[in-house]
Backbone as JSON, one array per atom type, in Angstrom:
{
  "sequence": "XXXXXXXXXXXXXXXXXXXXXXXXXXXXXXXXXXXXXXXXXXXXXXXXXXXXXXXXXXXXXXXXXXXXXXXXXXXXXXXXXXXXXXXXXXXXXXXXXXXXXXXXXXXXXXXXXXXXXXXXXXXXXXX",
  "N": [[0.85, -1.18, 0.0], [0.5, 2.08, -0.85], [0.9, 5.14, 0.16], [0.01, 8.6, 0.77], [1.97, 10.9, 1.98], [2.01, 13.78, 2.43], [3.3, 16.55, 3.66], [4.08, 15.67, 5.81], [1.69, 14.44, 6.58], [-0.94, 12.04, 6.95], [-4.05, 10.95, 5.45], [-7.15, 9.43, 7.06], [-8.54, 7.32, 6.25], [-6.92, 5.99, 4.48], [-5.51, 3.86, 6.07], [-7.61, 2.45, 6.46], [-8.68, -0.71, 7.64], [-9.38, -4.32, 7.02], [-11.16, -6.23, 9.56], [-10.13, -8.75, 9.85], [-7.77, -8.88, 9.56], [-6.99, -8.24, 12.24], [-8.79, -9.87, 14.1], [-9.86, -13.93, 14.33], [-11.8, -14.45, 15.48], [-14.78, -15.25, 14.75], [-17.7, -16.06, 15.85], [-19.07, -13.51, 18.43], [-20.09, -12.8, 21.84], [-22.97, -11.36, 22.24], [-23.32, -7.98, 23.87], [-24.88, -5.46, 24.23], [-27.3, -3.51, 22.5], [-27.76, -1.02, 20.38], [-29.94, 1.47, 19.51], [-28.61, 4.05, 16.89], [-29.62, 7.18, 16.36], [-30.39, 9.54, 13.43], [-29.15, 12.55, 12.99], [-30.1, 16.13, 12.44], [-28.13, 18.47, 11.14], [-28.73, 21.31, 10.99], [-30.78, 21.5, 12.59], [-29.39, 20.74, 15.07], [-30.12, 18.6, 16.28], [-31.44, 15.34, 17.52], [-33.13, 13.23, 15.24], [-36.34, 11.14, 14.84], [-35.8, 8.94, 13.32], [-34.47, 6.07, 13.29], [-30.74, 5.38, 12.31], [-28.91, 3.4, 12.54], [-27.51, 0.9, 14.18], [-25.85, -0.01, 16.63], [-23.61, -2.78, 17.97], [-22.64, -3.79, 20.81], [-19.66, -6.14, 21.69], [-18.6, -9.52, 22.92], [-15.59, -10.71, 22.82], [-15.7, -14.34, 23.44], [-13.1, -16.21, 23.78], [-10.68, -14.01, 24.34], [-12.1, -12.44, 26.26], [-12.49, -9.86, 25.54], [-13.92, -6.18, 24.43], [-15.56, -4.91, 21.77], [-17.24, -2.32, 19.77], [-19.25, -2.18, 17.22], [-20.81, -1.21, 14.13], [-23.3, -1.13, 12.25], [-24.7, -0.51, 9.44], [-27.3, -0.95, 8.96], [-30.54, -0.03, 10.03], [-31.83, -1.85, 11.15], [-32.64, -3.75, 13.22], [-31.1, -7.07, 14.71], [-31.87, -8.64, 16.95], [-33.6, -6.93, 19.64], [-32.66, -4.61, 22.18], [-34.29, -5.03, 24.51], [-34.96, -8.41, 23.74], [-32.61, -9.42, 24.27], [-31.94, -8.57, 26.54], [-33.84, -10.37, 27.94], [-33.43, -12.94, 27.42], [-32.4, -16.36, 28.09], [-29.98, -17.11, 27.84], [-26.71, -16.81, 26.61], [-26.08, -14.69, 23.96], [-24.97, -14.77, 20.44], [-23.79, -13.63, 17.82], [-22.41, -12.85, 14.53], [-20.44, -11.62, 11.41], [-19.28, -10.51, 8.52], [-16.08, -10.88, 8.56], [-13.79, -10.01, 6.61], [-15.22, -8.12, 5.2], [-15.93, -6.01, 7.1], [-15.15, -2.82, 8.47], [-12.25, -1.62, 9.41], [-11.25, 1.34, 10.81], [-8.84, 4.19, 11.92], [-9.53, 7.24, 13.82], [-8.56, 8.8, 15.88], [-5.28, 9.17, 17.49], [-3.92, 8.93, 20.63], [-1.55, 9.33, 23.28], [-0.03, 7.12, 22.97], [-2.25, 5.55, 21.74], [-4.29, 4.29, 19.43], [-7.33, 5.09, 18.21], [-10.06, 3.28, 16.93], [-13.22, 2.99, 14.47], [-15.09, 0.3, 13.83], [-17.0, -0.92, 11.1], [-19.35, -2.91, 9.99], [-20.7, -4.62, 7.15], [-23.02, -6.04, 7.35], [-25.01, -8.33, 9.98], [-25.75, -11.0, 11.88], [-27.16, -13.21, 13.9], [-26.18, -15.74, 15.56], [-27.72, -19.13, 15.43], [-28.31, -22.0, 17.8], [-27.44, -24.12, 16.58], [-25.15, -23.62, 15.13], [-23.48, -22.88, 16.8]],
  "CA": [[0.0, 0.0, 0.0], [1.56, 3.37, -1.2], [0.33, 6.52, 0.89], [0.62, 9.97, 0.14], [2.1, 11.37, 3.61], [2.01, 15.17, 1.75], [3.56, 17.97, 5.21], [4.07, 14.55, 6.96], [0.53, 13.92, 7.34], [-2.2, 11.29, 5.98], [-5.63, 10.39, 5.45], [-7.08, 8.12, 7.75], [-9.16, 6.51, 5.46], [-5.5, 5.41, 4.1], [-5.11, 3.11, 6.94], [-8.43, 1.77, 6.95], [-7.91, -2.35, 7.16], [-10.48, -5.34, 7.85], [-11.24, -6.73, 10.78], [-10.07, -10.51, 9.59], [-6.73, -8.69, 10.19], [-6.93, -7.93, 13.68], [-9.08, -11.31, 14.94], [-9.58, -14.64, 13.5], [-12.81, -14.63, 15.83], [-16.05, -15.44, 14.0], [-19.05, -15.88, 16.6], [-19.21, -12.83, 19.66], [-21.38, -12.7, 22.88], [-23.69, -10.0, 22.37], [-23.47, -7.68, 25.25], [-25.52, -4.4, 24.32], [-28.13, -3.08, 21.13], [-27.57, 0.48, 20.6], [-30.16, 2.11, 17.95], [-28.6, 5.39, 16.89], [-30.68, 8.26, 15.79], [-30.41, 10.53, 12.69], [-29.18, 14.04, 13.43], [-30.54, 17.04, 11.72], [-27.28, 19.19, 11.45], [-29.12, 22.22, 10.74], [-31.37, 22.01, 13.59], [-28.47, 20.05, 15.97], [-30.78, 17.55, 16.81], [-31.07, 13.79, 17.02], [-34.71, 12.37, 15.05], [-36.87, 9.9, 15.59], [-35.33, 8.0, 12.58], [-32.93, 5.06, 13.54], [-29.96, 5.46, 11.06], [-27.88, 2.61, 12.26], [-27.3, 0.19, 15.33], [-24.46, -0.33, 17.2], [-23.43, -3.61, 19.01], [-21.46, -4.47, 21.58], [-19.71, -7.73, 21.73], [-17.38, -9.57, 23.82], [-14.82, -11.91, 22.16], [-15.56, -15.54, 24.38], [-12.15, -16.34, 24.11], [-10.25, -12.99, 25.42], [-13.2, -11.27, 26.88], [-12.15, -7.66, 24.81], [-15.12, -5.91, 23.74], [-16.14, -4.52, 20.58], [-18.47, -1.68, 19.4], [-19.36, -3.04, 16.06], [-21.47, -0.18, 13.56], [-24.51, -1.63, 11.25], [-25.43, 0.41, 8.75], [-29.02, -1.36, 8.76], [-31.36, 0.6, 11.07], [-33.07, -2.93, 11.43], [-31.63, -4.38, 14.8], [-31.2, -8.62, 14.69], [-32.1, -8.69, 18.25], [-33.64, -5.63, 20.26], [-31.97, -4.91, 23.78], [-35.41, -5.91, 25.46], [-35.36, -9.28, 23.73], [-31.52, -9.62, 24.7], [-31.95, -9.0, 28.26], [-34.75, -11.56, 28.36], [-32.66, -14.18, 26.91], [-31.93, -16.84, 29.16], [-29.01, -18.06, 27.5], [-25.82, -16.3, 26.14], [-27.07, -14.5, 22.61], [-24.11, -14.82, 19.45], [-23.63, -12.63, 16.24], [-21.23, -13.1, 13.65], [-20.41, -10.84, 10.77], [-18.15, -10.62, 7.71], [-14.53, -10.4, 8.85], [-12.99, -9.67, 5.43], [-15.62, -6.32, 4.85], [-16.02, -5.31, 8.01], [-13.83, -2.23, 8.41], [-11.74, -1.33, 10.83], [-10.73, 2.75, 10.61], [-8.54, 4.84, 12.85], [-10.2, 7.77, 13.96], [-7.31, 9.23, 16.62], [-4.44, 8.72, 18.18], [-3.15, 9.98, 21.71], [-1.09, 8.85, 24.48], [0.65, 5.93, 21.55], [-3.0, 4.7, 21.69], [-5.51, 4.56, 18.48], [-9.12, 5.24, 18.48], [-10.87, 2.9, 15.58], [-13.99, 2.75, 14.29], [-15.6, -0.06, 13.12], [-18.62, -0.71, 10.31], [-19.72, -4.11, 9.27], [-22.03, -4.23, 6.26], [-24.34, -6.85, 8.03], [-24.73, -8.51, 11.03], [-26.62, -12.56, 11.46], [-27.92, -13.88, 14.61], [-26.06, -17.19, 15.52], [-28.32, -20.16, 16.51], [-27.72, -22.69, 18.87], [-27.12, -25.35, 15.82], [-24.11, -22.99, 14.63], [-22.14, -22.35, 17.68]],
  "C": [[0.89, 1.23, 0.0], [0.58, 4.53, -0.33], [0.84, 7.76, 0.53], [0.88, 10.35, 1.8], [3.11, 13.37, 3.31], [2.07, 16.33, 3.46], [3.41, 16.6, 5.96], [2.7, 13.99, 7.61], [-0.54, 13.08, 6.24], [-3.85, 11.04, 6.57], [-6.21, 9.16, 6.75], [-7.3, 7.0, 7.08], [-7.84, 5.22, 4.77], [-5.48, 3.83, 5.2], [-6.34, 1.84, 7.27], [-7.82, -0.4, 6.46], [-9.27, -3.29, 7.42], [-9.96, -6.06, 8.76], [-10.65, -8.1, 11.04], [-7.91, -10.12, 9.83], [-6.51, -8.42, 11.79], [-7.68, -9.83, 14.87], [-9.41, -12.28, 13.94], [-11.3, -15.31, 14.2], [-14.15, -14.99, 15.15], [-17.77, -15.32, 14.94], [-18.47, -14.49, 18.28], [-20.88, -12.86, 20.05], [-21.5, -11.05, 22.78], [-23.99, -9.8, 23.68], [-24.38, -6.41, 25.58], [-26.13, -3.91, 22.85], [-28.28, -2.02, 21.26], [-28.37, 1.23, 19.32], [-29.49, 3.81, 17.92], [-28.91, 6.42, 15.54], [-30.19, 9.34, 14.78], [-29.81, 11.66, 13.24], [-28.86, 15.27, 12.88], [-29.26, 18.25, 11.89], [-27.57, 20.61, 11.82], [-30.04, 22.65, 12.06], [-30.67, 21.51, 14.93], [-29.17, 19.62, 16.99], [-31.16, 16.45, 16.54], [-32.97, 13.89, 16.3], [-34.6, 11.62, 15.29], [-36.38, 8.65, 14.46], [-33.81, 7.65, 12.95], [-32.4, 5.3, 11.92], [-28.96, 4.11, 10.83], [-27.65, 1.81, 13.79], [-25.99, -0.28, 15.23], [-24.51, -1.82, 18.06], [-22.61, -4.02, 19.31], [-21.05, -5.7, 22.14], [-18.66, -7.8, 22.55], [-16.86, -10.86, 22.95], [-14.85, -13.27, 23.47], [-13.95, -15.86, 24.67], [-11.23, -15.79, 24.36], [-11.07, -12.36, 25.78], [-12.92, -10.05, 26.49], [-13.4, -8.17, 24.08], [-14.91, -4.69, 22.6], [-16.83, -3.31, 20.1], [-18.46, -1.88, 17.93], [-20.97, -1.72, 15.09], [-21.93, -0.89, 12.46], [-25.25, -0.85, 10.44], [-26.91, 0.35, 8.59], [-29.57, -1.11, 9.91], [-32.1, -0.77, 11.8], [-32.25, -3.69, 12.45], [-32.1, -6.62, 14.32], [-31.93, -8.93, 15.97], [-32.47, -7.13, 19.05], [-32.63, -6.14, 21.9], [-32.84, -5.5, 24.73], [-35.26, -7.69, 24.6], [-33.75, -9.94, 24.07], [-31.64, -9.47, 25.92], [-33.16, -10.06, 28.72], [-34.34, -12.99, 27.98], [-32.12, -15.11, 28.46], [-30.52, -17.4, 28.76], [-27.9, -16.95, 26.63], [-26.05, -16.0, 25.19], [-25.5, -14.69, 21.84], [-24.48, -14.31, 18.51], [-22.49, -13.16, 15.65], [-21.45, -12.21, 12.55], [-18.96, -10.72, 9.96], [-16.86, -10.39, 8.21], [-14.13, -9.37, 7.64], [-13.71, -8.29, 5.19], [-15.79, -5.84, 6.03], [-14.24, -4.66, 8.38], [-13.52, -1.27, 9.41], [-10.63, 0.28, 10.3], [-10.14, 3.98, 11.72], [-9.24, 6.18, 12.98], [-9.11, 9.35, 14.91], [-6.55, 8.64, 16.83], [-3.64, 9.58, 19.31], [-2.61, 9.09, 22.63], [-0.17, 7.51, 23.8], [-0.69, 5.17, 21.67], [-3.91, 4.87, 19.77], [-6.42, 4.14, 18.5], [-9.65, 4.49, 17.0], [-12.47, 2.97, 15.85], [-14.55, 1.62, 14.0], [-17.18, -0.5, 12.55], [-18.48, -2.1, 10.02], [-20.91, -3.39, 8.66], [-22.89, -4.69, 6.57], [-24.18, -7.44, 8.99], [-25.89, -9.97, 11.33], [-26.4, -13.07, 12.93], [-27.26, -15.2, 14.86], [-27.15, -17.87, 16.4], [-27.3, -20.99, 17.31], [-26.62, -23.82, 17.92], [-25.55, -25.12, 15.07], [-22.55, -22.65, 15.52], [-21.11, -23.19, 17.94]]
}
């Protein structure tokens, strides 16, 4: 990958990578369903239109968590039918497109983002 690093500085977007680089994980315990809301720049306020759900996962095998960005307003699971679950819930989601984008960096740490394009419900018969 060639970068332009034009006054010593680049793009982030440059850096963006997938997620199939960072874990080799495939199923996470869903730990939180986050719908988040539109927001009207002009009037600097959120609407009542979901734009996109967030969820937070925990990797089973190092317990590090996740915030994971769904472009589909349409949740797999709401948070009420996740806290009524009696049993540990699972997601899974493309490694290879889901993309992982720095955002900052302070203290030698970096702040990513990431977006998956979709997001699938594991059953029991899958785990």
């Amino acid at each position: 990958m060639i970068v332009s690093l034009d006054g010593n500085q680049a793009k982030m977007k440059d850096f963006e990578m997938p997620l199939s680089m960072f874990t080799k994980q495939c199923n996470y315990a869903l730990k939180n369903v986050h719908e988040n809301k539109a927001f009207d720049k002009a009037t600097k306020k959120s609407l009542d239109k979901v734009e996109s759900i967030t969820y937070t996962v925990v990797d089973p095998e190092t317990f590090t968590t996740m915030k994971i960005k769904v472009l589909n307003p349409t949740p797999v699971i709401t948070q009420d039918e996740l806290d009524r679950s009696d049993s540990p819930v699972f997601i899974t989601f493309p490694l290879d497109k889901t993309k992982v984008r720095p955002y900052s960096i302070e203290y030698g740490k970096v702040k990513v983002s990431i977006v998956a394009p979709d997001v699938v419900l594991v059953t029991d018969a899958k785990k």
